[in-house]
Coordinates of C-alpha atoms and ligand atoms in Angstrom, one line a residue:
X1 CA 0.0 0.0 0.0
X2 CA 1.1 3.1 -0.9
X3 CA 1.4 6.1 2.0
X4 CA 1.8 9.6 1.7
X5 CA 1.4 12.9 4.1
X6 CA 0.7 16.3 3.7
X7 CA 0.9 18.6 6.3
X8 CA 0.0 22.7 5.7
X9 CA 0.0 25.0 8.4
X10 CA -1.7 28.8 8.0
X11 CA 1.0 30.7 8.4
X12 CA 2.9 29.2 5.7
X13 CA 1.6 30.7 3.0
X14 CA 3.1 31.1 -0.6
X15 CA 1.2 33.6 -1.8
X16 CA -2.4 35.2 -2.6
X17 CA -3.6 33.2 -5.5
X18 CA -4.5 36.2 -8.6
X19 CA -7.5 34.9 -10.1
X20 CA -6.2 35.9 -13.8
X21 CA -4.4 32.0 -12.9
X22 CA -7.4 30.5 -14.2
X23 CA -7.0 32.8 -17.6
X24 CA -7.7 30.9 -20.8
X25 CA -7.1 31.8 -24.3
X26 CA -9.2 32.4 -27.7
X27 CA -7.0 32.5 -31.1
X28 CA -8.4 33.0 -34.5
X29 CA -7.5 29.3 -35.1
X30 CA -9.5 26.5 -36.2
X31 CA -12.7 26.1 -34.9
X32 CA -12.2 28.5 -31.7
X33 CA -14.1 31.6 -33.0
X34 CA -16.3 30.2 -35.8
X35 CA -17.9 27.0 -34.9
X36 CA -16.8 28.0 -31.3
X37 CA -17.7 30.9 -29.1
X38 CA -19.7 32.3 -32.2
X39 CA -21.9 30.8 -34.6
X40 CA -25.1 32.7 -36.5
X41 CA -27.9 30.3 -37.2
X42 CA -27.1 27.7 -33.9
X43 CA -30.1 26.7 -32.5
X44 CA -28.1 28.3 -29.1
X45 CA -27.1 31.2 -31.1
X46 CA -27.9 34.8 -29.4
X47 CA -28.6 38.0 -31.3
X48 CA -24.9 38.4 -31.7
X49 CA -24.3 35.4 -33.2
X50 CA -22.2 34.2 -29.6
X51 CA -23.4 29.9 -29.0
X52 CA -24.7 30.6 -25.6
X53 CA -24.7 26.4 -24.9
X54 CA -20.5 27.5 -24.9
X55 CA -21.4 30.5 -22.9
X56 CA -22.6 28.5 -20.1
X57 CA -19.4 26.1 -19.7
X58 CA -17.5 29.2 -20.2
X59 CA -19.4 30.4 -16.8
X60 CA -18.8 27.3 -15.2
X61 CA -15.2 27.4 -15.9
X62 CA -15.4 30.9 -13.8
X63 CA -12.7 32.0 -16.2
X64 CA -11.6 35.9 -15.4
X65 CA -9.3 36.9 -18.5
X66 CA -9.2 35.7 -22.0
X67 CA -5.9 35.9 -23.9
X68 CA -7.1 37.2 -27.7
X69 CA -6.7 37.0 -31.0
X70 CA -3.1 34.7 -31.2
X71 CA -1.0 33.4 -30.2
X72 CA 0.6 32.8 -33.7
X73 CA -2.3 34.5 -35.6
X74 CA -1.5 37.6 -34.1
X75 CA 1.6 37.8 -35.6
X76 CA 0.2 38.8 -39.1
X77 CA -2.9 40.4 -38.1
X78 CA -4.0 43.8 -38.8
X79 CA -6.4 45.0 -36.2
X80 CA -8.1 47.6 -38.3
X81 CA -9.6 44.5 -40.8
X82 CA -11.6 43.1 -37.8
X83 CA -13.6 46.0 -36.7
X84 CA -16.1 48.7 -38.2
X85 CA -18.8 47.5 -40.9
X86 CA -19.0 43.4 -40.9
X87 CA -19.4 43.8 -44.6
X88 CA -16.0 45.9 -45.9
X89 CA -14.0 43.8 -43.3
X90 CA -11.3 42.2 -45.7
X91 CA -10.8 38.5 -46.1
X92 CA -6.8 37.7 -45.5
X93 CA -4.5 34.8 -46.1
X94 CA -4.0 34.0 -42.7
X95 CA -0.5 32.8 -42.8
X96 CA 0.3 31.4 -39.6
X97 CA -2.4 28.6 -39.9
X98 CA -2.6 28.7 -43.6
X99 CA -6.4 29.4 -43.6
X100 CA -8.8 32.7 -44.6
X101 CA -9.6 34.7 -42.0
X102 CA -13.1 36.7 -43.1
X103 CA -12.9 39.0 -40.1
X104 CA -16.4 38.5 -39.6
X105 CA -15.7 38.2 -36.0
X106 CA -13.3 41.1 -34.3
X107 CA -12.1 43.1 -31.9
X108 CA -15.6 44.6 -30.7
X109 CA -17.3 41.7 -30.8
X110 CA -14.3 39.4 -28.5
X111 CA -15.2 42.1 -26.0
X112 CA -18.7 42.0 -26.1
X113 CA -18.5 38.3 -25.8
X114 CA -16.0 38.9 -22.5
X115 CA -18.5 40.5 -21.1
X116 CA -21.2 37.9 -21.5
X117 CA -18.4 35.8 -20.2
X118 CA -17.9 37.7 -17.3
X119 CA -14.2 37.7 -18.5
X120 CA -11.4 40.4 -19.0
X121 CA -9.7 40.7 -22.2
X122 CA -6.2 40.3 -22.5
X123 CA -5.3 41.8 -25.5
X124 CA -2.1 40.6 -27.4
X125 CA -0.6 43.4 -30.2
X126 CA 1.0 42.2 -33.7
X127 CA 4.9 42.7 -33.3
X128 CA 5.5 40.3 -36.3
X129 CA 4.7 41.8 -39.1
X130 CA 4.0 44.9 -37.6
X131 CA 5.4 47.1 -34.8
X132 CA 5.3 50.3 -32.5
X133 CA 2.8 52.5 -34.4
X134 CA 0.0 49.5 -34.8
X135 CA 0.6 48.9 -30.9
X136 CA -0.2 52.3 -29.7
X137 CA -2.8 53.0 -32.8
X138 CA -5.0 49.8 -30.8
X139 CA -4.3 50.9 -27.3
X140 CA -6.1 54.6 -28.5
X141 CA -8.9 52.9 -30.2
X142 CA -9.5 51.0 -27.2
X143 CA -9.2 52.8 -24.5
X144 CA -8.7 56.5 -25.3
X145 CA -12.2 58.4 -24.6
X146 CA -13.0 60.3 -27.3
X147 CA -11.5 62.9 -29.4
X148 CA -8.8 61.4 -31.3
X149 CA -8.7 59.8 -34.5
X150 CA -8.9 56.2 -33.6
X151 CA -11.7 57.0 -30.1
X152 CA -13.7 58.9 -32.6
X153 CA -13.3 55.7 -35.0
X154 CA -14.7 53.0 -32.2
X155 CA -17.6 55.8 -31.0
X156 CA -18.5 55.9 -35.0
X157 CA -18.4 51.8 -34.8
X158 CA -20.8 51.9 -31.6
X159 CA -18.4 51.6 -29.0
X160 CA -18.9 55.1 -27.2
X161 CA -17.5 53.6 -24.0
X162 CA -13.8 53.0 -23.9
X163 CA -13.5 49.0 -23.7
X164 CA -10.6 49.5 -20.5
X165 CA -8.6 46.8 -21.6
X166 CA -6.1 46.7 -18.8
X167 CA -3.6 43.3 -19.8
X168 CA -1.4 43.7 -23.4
X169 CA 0.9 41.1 -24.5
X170 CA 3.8 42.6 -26.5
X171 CA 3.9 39.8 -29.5
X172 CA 3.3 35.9 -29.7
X173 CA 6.2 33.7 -29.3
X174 CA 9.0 36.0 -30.6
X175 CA 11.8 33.4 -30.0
X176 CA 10.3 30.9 -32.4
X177 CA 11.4 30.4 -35.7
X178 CA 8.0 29.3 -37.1
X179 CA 6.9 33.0 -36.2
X180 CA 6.4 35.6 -39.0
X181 CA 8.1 38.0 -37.9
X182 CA 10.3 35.7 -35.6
X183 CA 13.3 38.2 -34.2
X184 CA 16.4 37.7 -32.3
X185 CA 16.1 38.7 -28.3
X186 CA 18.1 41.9 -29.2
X187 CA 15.4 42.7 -32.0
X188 CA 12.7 42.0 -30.1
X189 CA 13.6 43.6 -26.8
X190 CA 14.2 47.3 -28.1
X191 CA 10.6 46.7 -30.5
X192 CA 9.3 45.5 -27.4
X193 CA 10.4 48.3 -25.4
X194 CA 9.4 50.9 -28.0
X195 CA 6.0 49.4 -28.2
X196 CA 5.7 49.8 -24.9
X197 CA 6.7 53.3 -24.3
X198 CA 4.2 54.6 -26.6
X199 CA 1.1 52.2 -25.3
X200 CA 1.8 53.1 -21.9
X201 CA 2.1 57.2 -23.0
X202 CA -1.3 56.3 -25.0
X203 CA -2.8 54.7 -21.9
X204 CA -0.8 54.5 -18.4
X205 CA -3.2 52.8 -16.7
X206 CA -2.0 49.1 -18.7
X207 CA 0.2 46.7 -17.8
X208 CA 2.4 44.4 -20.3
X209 CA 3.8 41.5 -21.0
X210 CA 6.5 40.8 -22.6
X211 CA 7.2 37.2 -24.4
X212 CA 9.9 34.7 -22.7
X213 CA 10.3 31.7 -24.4
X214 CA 7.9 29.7 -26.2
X215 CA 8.8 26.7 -24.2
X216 CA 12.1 25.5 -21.6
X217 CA 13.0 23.1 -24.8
X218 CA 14.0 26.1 -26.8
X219 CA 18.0 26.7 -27.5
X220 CA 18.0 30.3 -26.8
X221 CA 16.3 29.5 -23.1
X222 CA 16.7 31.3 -20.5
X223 CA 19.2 33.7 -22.3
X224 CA 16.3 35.5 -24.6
X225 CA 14.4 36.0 -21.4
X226 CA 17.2 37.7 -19.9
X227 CA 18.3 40.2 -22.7
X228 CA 14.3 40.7 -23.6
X229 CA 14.6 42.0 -19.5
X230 CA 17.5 43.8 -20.0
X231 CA 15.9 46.3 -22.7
X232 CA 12.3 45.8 -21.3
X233 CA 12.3 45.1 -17.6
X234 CA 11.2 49.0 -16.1
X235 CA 8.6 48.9 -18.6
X236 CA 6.5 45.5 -18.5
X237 CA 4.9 43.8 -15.3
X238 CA 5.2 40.4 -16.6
X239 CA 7.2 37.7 -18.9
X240 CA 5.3 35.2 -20.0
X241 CA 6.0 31.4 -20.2
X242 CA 4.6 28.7 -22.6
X243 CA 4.4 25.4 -22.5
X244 CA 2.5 21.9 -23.7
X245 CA 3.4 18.7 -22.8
X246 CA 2.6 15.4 -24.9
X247 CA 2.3 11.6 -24.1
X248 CA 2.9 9.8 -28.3
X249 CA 5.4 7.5 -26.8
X250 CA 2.4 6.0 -24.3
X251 CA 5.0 6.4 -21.3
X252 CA 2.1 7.7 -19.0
X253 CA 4.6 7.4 -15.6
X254 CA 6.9 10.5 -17.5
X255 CA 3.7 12.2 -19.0
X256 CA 2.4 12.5 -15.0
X257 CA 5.8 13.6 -14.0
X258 CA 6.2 16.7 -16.7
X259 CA 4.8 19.1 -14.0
X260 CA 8.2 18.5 -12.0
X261 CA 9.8 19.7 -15.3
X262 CA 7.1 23.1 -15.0
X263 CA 8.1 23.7 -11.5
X264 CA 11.7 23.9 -13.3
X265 CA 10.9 25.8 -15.5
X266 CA 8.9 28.5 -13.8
X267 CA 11.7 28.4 -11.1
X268 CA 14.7 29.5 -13.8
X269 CA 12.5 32.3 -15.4
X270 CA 11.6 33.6 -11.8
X271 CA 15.8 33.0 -11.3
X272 CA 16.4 34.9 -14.6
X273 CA 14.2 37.4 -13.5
X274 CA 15.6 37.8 -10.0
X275 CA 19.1 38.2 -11.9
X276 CA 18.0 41.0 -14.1
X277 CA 16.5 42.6 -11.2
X278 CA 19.9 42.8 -9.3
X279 CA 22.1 44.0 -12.2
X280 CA 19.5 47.2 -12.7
X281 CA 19.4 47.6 -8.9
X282 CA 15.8 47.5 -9.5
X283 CA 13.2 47.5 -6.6
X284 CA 10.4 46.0 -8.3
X285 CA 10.1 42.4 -8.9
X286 CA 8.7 40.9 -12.3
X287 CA 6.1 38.6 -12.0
X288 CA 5.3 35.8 -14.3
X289 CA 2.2 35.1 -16.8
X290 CA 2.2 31.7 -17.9
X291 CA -0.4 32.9 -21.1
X292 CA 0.0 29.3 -22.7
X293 CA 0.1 26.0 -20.9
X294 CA -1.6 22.4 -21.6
X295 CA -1.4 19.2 -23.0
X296 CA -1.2 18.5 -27.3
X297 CA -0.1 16.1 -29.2
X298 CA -3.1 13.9 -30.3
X299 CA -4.2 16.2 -33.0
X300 CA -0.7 16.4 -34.5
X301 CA -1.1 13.7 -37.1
X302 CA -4.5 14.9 -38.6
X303 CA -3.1 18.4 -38.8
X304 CA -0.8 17.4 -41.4
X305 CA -3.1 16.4 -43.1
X306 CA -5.4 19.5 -44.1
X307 CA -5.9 21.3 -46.8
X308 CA -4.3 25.1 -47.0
X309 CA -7.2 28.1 -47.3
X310 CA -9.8 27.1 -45.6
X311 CA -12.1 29.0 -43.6
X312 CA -12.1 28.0 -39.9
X313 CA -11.3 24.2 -40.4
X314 CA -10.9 21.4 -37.6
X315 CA -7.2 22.4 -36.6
X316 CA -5.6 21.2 -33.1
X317 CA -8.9 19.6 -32.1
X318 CA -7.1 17.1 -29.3
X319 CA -9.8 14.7 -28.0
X320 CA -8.5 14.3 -24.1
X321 CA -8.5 11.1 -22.1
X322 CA -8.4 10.5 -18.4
X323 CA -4.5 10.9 -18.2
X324 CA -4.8 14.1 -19.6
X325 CA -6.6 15.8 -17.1
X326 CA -4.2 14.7 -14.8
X327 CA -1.2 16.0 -15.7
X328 CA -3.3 19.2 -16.4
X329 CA -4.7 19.2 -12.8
X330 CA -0.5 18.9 -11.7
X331 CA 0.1 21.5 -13.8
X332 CA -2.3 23.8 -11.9
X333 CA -1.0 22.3 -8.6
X334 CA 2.6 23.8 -10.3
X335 CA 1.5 26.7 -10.9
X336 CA -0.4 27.6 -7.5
X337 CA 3.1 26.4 -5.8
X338 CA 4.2 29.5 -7.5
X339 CA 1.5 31.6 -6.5
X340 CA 4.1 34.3 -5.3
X341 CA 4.6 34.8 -8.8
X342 CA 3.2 33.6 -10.9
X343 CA -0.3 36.0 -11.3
X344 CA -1.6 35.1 -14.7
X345 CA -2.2 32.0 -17.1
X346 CA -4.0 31.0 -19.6
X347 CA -5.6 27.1 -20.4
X348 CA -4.6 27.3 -24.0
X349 CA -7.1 27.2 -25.5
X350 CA -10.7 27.7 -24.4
X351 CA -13.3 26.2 -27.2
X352 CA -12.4 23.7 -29.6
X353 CA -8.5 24.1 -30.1
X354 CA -6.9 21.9 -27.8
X355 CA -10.0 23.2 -25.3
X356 CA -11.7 22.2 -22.4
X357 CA -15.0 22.5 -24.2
X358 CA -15.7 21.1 -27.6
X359 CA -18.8 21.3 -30.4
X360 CA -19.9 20.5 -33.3
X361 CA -20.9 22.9 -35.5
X362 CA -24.3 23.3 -35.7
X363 CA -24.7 20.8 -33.1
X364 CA -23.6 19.8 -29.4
X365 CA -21.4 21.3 -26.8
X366 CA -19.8 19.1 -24.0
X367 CA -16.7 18.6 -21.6
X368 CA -13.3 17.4 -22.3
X369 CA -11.8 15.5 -19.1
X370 CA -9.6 18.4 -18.6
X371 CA -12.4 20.9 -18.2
X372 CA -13.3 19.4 -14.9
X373 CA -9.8 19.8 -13.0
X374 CA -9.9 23.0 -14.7
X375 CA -12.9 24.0 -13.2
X376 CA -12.3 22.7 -9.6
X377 CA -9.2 24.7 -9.1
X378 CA -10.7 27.7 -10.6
X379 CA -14.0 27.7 -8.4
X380 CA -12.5 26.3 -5.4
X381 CA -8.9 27.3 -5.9
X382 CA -8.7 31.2 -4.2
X383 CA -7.6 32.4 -1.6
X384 CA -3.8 31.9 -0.6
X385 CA -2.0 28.9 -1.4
X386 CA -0.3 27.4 1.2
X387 CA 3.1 25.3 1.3
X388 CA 2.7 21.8 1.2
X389 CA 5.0 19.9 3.2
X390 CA 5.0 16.1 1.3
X391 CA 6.3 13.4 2.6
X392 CA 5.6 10.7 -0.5
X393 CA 6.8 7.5 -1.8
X394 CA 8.7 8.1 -5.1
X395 CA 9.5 6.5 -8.7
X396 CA 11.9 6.7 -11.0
X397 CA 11.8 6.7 -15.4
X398 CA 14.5 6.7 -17.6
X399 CA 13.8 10.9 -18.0
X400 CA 12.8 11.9 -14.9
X401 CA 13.6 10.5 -11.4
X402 CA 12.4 11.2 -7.8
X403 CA 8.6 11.5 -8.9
X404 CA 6.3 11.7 -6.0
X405 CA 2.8 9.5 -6.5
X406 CA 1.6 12.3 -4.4
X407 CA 1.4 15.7 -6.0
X408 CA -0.7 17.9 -4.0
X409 CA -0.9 21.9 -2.6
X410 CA -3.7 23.0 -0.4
X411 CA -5.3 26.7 -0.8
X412 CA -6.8 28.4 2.1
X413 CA -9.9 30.8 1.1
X414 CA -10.5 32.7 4.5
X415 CA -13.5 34.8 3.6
X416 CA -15.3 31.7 2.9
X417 CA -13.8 29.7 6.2
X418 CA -12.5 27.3 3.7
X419 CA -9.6 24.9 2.8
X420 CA -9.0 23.2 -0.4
X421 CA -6.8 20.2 -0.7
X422 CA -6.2 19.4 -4.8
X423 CA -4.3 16.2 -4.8
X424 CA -2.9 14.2 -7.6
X425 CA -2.2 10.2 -7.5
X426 CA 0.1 9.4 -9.8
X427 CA 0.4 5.4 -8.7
X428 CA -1.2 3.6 -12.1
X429 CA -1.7 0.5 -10.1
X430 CA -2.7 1.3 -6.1
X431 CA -5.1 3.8 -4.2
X432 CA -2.4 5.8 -1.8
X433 CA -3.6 6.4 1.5
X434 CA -2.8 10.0 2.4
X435 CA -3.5 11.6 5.8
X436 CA -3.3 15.8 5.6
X437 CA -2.4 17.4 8.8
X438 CA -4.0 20.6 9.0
X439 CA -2.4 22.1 12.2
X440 CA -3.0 25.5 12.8
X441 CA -6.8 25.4 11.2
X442 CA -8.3 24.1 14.3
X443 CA -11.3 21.9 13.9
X444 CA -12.3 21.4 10.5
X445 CA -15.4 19.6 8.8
X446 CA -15.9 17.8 5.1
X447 CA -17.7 19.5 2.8
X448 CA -16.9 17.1 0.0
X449 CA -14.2 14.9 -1.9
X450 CA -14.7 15.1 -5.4
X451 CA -12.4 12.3 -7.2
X452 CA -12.5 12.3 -11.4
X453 CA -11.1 8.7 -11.8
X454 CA -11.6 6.2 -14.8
X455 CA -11.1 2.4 -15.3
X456 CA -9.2 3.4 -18.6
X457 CA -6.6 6.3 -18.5
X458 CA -7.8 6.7 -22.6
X459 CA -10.9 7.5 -21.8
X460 CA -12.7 10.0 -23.2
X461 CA -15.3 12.3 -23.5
X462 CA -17.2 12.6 -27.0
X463 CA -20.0 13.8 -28.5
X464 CA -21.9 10.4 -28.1
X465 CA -20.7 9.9 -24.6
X466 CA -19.8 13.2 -23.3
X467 CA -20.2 12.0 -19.6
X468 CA -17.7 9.1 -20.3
X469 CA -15.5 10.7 -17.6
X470 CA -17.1 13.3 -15.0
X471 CA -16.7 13.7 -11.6
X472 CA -18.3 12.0 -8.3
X473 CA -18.4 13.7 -4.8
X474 CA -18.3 10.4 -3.1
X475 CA -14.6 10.4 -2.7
X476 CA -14.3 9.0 1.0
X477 CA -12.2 11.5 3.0
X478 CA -12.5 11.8 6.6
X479 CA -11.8 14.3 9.4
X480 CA -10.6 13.9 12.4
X481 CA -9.6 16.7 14.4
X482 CA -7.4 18.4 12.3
X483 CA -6.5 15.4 10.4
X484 CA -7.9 14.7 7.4
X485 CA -7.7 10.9 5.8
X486 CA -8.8 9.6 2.5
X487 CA -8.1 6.7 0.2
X488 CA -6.8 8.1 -3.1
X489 CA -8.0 6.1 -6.0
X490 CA -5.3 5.0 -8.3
X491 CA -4.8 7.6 -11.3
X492 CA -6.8 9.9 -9.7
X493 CA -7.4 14.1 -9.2
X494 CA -8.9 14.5 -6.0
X495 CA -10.6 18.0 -4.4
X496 CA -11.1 17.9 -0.7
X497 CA -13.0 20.6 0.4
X498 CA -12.9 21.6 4.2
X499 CA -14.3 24.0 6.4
X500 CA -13.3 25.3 9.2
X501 CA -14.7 25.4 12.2
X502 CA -14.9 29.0 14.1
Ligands
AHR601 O1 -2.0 27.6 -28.8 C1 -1.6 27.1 -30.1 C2 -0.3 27.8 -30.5 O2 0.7 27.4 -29.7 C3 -0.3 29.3 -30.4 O3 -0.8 29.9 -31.5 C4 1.2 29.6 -30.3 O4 1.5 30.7 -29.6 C5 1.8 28.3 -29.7 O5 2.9 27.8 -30.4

């Protein structure tokens, strides 16, 4: 039998969990936008066109920002084509995906359907095939009052109130050769600063980010993220991090440890961060958005396969089985160990692209497996996250040693009198017994332990089973005291929720 403990104590706290952690992201890609989150003549469809069946799991998800339009796309796209008169918006090659892009969906409408989403935007500026005066000419249009050019142009297109879009991202993926407009670090860091002068003179009230690497496997990691710092660090408020992790060589025991990898990786960034921050004798600390993260691979094949020019075909549509939504619930357990610093990510991506929630066009909506850890950490997950102290049994694979089967982190939500423990089991054969010693916390009570658990770690979720694999709340954990013991189910992602006592 495998044991395992967890022991949290009030006090030691990592940090205040931002919300913007449980971000996601919307590209012009595929089958995000049309098919997706908008689709005249559904049967769900509102007057806008927006599929409110998606609306809905959106709204479960509880998902406070949205990361828009790219991602690569952005890289090639002119803002001005997507906004004013539906009818002279251009069709464009869209090069990055190799599709059309008719524009019939834009800038105004992404926020309208935010707000319907009860979401912020987080809008990313093209610094591929484009630059400075594009990045400042957007920041007026959307959130200058009135009385310049581009104000007076959003006011004429029926926007008469500013749209406040606080978050900008300063470019897609800069580092990548497969970007248009791909730049050295030294290219990109003084464009990056420049853009950022002038958005910040357009609109001071917005924060940045600037891009780090697209992944920890690049070569030019970490030295692009520090030499982006070095020209950009006094005028962004966070570097962004992306990552996806795959599973084609069916070794599910690596696959489950790949979140040790993201601690790593997060770690280093904040390291080159820290670094920067010393040589510039700087007071302020740079904090971390980690605006892509996932799982993908299982689309890869098919993806090869399609035909250039189309207009919003299947692309990156990864069906996700049970073992998928448990690396992605370690990856959130990563992630809130990093709370401190890390303040925003973003599920790439939301609807249909390698997505939580998936439709048919013209037809169904349902769950992926990973929309349901997802959605636990997001609703349950806030508050401060506190350190876990695990003492776990461990296994070794040829990549990656000193795995714990336990992966776990507990978040404290004090205006609710709460506790959250979000625990992983990464054993593929045994239930592990775990006892959490709570401490500090007093006497605490069992609200509920929700397990998501499968007899086949390739299940999935489709359109003609889309409850294949759900959650139960009848997970087994007991309180005593203040310690709390439950039988982890092999392969499992656990949520035991607590209160406390007064
Ligand atoms: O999310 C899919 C793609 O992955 C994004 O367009 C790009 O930024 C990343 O490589």
């Amino acid at each position: 039998m495998v044991k395992a403990k967890m022991t949290v104590d009030k006090d030691f706290t990592i940090g205040v969990v931002d919300k913007r952690l449980y971000g996601s992201f919307i590209e012009h890609l595929g089958r995000a936008v049309y098919g997706g989150i908008y689709e005249p003549g559904h049967s769900s469809a509102n007057e806008a066109g927006f599929r409110t069946d998606v609306l809905e799991m959106v709204k479960e998800l509880q998902v406070p920002i949205v990361r828009y339009p790219g991602g690569n796309f952005v890289s090639g796209y002119n803002w001005e084509d997507s906004v004013g008169p539906v009818a002279e918006r251009k069709r464009r090659l869209e090069l990055a995906w190799r599709t059309i892009e008719t524009n019939e969906f834009g800038f105004n409408e992404f926020v309208d359907w935010s707000k319907l989403a009860n979401s912020e935007v987080m809008m990313a500026v093209n610094l591929g095939t484009r630059g400075v005066d594009a990045a400042r000419n957007i920041v007026e249009y959307s959130n200058h009052p009135e009385g310049s050019y581009y104000s007076d142009l959003r006011i004429k297109h029926g926007y008469k109130e500013p749209h406040a879009v606080k978050t900008w991202c300063l470019g897609n993926e800069m580092d990548g050769p497969w970007q248009i407009g791909h730049k050295t670090a030294e290219e990109y860091g003084r464009v990056a600063l420049e853009a950022a002068k002038v958005m910040k003179w357009t609109d001071p009230t917005i924060e940045l980010v600037a891009c780090g690497s697209s992944s920890l496997g690049m070569p030019t990691f970490p030295e692009w993220e520090a030499t982006v710092l070095d020209h950009t660090y006094d005028h962004v408020e966070y570097l962004s991090l992306h990552q996806y992790y795959g599973n084609a060589d069916q070794d599910t025991p690596t696959f489950l440890a790949r979140s040790l990898e993201m601690d790593r990786f997060i770690e280093t960034v904040m390291a080159t961060c820290d670094y920067i921050k010393a040589k510039k004798r700087s007071k302020k600390t740079m904090y971390l958005s980690f605006d892509e993260w996932n799982v993908w691979y299982h689309s890869n094949e098919s993806d090869k396969k399609l035909d250039p020019w189309q207009i919003a075909p299947p692309q990156l549509e990864d069906v996700y089985n049970h073992e998928d939504a448990l690396l992605v619930g370690c990856m959130l357990i990563s992630m809130l160990k990093h709370a401190d610093r890390v303040k925003m990510a973003c599920l790439a991506q939301l609807v249909n692209v390698i997505a939580p929630i998936m439709t048919d066009t013209g037809g169904a909506a349902w769950r992926q497996t990973i929309f349901y850890p997802f959605m636990h950490a997001s609703v349950f997950g806030r508050g401060t996250a506190l350190v876990p102290l695990i003492q776990s049994p461990k296994y070794d694979t040829k990549q990656i040693t000193d795995v714990p089967y336990l992966e776990g982190i507990a978040v404290h939500n004090e205006e609710q009198g709460e506790v959250t423990v979000f625990a992983v089991n990464r054993h593929l054969e045994d239930a592990l017994q775990l006892e959490v010693d709570l401490r500090s916390f007093g006497q605490c009570s069992l609200l509920e332990h929700i397990v998501l658990e499968s007899d086949d770690l390739k299940a999935a979720n489709t359109a003609a089973q889309p409850n294949r694999v759900a959650p139960h709340n009848r997970g087994g954990a007991e309180v005593s005291g203040t310690l709390v013991t439950a039988s982890l189910a092999k392969a499992s992602w656990n949520v035991i929720r607590l209160k406390i006592q007064q």
